[in-house]
Short mmCIF file of C-alpha atoms in Angstrom, two decimals:
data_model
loop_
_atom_site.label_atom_id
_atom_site.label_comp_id
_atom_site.label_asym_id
_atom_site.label_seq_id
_atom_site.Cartn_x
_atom_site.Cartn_y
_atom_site.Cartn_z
CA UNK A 243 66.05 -45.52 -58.68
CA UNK A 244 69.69 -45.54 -58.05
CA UNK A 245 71.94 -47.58 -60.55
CA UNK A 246 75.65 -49.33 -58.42
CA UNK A 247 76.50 -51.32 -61.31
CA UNK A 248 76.38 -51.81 -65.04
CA UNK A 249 72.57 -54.06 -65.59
CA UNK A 250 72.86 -57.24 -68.57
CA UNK A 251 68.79 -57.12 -70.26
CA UNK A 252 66.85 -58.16 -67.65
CA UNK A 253 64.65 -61.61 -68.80
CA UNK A 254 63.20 -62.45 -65.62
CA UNK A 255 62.96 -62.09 -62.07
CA UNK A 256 62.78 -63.44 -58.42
CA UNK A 257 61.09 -62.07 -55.54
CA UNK A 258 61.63 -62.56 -51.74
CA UNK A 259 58.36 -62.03 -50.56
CA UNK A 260 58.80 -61.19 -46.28
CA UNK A 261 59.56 -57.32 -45.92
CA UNK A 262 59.68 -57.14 -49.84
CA UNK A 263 55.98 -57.25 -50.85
CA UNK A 264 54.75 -56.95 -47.43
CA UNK A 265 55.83 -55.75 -43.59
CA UNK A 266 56.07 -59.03 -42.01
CA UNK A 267 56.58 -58.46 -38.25
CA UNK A 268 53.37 -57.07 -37.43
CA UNK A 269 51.76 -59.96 -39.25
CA UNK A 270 54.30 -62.59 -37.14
CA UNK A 271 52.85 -61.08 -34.30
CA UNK A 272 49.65 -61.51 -34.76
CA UNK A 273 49.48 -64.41 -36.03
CA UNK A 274 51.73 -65.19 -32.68
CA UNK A 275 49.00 -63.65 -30.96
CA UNK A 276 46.43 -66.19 -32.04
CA UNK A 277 48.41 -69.19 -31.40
CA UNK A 278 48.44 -68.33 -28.03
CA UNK A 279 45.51 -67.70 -27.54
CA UNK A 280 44.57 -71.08 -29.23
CA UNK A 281 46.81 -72.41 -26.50
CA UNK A 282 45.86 -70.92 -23.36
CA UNK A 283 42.66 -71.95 -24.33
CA UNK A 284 43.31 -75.79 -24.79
CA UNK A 285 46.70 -76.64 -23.18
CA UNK A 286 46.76 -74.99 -19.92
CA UNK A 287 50.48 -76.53 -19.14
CA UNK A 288 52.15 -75.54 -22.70
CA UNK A 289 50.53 -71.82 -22.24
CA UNK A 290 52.35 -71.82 -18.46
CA UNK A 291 55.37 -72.01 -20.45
CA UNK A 292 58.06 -68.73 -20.35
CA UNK A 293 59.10 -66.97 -23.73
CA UNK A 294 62.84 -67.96 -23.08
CA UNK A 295 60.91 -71.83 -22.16
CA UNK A 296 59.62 -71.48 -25.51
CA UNK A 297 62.90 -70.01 -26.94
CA UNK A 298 64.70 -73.15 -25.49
CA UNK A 299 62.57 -75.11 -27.13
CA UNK A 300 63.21 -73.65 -30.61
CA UNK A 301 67.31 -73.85 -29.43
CA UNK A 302 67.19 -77.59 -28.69
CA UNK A 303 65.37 -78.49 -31.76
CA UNK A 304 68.06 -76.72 -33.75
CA UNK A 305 70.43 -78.49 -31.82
CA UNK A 306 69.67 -81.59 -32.27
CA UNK A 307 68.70 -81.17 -36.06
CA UNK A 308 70.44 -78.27 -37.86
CA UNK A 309 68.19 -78.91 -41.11
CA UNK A 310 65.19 -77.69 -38.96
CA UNK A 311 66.76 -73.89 -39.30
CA UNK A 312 65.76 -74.04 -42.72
CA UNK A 313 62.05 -74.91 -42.37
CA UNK A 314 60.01 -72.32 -40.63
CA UNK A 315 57.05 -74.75 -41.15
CA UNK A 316 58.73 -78.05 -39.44
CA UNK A 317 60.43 -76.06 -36.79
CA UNK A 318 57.25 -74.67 -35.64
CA UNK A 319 55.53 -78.15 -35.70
CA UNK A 320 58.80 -79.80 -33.84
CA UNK A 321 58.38 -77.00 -30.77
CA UNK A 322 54.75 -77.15 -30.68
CA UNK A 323 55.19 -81.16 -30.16
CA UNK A 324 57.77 -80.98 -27.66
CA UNK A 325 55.42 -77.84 -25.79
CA UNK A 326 52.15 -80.31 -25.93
CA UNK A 327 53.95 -83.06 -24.57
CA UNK A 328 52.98 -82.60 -20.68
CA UNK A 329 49.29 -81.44 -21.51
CA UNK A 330 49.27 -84.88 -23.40
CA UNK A 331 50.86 -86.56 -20.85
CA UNK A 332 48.65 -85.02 -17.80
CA UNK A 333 45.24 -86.03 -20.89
CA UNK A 334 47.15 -89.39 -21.44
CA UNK A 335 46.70 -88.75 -25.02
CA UNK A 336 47.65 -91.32 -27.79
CA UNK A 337 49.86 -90.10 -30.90
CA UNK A 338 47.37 -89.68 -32.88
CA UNK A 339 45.70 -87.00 -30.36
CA UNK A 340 48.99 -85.42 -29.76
CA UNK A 341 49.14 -84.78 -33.49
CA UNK A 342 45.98 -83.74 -33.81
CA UNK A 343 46.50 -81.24 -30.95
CA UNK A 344 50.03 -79.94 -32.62
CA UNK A 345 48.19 -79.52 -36.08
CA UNK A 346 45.63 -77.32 -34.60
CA UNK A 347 47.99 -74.85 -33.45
CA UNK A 348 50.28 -74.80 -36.05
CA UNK A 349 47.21 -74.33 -38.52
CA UNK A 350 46.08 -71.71 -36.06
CA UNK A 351 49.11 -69.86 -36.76
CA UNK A 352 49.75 -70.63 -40.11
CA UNK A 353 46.07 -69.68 -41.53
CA UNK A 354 46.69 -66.61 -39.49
CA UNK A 355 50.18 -65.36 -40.69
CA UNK A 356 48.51 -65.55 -44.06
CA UNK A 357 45.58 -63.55 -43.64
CA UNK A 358 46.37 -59.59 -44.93
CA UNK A 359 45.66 -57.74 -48.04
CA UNK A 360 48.83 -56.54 -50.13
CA UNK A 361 48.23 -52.72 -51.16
CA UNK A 362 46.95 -52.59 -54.98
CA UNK A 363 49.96 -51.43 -55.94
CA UNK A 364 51.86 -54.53 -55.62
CA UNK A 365 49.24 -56.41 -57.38
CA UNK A 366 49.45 -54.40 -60.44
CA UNK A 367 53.05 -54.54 -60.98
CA UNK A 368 53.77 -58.58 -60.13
CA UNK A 369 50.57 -58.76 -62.88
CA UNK A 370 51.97 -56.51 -65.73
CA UNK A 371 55.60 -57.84 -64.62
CA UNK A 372 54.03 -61.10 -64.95
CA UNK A 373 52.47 -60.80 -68.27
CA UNK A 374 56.35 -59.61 -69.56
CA UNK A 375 58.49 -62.29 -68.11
CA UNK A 376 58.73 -65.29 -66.16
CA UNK A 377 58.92 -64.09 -62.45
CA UNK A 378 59.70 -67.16 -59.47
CA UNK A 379 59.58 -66.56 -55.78
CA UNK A 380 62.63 -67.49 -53.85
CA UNK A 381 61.60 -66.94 -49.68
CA UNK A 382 62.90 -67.90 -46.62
CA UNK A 383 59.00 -67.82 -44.66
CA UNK A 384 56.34 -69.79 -45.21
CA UNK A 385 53.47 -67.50 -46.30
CA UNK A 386 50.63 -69.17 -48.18
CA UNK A 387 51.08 -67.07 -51.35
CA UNK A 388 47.59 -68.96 -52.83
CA UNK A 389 45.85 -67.05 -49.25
CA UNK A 390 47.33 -63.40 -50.01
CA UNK A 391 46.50 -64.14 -54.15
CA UNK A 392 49.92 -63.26 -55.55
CA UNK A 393 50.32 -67.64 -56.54
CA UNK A 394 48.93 -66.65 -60.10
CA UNK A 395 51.91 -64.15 -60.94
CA UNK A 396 54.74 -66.76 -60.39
CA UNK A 397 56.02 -69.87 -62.62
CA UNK A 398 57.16 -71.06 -59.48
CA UNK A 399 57.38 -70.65 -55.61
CA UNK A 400 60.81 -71.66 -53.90
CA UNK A 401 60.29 -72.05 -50.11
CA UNK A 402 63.28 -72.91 -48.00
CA UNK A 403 62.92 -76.34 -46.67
CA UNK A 404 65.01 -79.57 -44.77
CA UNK A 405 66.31 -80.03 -48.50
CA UNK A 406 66.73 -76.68 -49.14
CA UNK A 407 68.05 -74.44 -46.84
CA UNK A 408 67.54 -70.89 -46.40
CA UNK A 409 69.36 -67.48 -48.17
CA UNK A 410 72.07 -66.79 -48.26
CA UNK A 411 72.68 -70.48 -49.55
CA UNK A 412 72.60 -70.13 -53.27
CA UNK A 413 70.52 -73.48 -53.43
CA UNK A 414 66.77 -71.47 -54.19
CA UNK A 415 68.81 -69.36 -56.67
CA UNK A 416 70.04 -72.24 -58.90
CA UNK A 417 67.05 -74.02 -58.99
CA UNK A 418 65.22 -71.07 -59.79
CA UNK A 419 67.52 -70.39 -62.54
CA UNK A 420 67.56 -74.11 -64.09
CA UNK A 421 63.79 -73.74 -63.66
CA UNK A 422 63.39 -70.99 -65.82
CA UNK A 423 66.29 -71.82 -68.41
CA UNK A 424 67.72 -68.13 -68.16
CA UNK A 425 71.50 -67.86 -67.67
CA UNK A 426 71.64 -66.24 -63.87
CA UNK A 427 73.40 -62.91 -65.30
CA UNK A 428 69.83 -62.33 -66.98
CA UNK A 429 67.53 -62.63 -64.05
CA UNK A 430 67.02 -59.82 -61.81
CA UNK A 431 66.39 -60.75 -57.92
CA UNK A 432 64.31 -58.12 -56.09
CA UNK A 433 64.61 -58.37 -52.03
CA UNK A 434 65.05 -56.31 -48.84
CA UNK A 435 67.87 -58.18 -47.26
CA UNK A 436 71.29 -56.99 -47.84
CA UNK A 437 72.87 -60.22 -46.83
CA UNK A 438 70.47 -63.16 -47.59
CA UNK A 439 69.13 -61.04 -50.63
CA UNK A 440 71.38 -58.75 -52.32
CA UNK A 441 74.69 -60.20 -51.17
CA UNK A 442 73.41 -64.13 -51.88
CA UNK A 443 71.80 -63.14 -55.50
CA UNK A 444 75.13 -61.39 -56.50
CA UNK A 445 77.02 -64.77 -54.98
CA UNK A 446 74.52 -67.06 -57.17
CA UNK A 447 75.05 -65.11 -60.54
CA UNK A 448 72.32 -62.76 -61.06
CA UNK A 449 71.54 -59.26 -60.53
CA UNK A 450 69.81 -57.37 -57.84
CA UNK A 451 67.49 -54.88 -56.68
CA UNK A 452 67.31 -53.45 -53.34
CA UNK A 453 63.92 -52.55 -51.94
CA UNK A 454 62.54 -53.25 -48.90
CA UNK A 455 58.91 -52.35 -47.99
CA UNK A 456 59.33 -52.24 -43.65
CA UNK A 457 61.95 -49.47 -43.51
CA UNK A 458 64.00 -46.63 -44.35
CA UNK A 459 65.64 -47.21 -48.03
CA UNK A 460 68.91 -45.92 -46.73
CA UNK A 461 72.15 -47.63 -47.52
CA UNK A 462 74.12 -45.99 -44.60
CA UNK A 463 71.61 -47.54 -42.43
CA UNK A 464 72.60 -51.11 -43.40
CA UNK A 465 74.91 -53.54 -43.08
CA UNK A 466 76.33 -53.36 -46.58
CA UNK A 467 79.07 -56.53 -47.38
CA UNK A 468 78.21 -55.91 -51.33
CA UNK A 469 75.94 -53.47 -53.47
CA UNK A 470 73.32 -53.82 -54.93
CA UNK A 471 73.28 -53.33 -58.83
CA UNK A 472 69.94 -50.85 -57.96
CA UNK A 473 67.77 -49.93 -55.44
CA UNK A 474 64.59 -48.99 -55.70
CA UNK A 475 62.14 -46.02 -54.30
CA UNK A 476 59.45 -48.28 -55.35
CA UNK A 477 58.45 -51.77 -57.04
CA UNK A 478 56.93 -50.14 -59.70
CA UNK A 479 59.93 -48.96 -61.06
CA UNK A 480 60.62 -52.02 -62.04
CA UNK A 481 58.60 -52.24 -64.59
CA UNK A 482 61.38 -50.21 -66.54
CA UNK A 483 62.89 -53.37 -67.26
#
């Protein structure tokens, strides 16, 4: 543990979850993976489509609604639509089909991105943590915390949405702090992102706590716009507070 600044008492926390409690990008990938599979399987003319088709796609959605950038789980369902379209077309499905058909997939995916076991470790500090202070999750993704059993250790779950848009906005970290009555300089947020994590948590009020779980905990290796007040070696040093 490595101290940058001066800590107020710590009365409770907020967790990112992505690439905090977990290495996300292999999960992503599978869970890519299995959508794709889904969809070569039943929509021959959306699985013809290119990566930088499908990255078009996700561009022109954006594009047309800039809220979208903020909802992992709407953008998905808005590209998936607009990638069924000729296979519903070529079926002459209804709308209720095409929905149907887009729910499938994004379930496919979503059930999927969710499905991975968090090392003990984890489990046993968000519990004691838990059983010490109020603790809220403040993420940018769209894991189904209920699937991966960490939903029991928060008061509440803050996922970025059309009405609430994503880190570094200080939006999640308000209403995390009006949620929990704590004044902001009392609440200590633990993520891996120096921007949308340590740099938006310092902008919002509170204090925070560097760690992130998918790579090297080296400073020098970052992009650094402001320090963290500590960074971590591991989450269970947190249970010093």
């Amino acid at each position: 543990m490595q101290f940058f600044r001066s800590l107020h008492a710590v009365k409770a926390m907020t967790f990112d979850l992505d690439d905090t409690l977990y290495n996300n990008e292999p999960i992503i990938q599978r869970a890519e993976r299995a959508l794709q599979q889904h969809i070569r399987t039943h929509h021959p003319r959306a699985a013809a489509l290119t990566a930088q088709q499908w990255l078009h796609l996700k561009n022109s959605a954006i594009a047309t609604r800039p809220e979208l950038a903020s909802d992992m789980g709407q953008l998905r369902l808005t590209v998936l639509r607009q990638a069924l379209t000729d296979d519903a077309q070529e079926q002459t499905w209804d709308e209720g089909k095409l929905d149907d058909a887009v729910m499938a997939c994004f379930h496919c995916f979503y059930n999927a991105r969710s499905q991975f076991t968090l090392a003990e470790e984890i489990h046993t500090t968000l519990k004691t943590l838990s059983e010490r202070m109020p603790l809220v999750a403040i993420t940018n993704g769209n894991v189904n915390a209920k699937a991966i059993g960490i939903d029991t250790y928060f008061d509440d779950i803050y996922h970025a949405n059309l009405s609430r848009p994503m880190k570094p906005s200080p939006v999640m970290f308000e209403q995390a702090a009006d949620k929990l009555g704590i004044a902001p300089q009392h609440i200590l947020h633990v993520g891996d992102n120096l921007q949308k994590d340590v740099y938006a948590s310092i902008n919002a009020g509170f204090q925070s706590a560097w760690y992130a779980c998918n790579r090297p905990m080296a400073l020098q290796l970052e992009k650094v716009s402001v320090l963290p007040h500590v960074v971590l070696d591991n989450l269970s040093e947190l249970l010093a507070f």
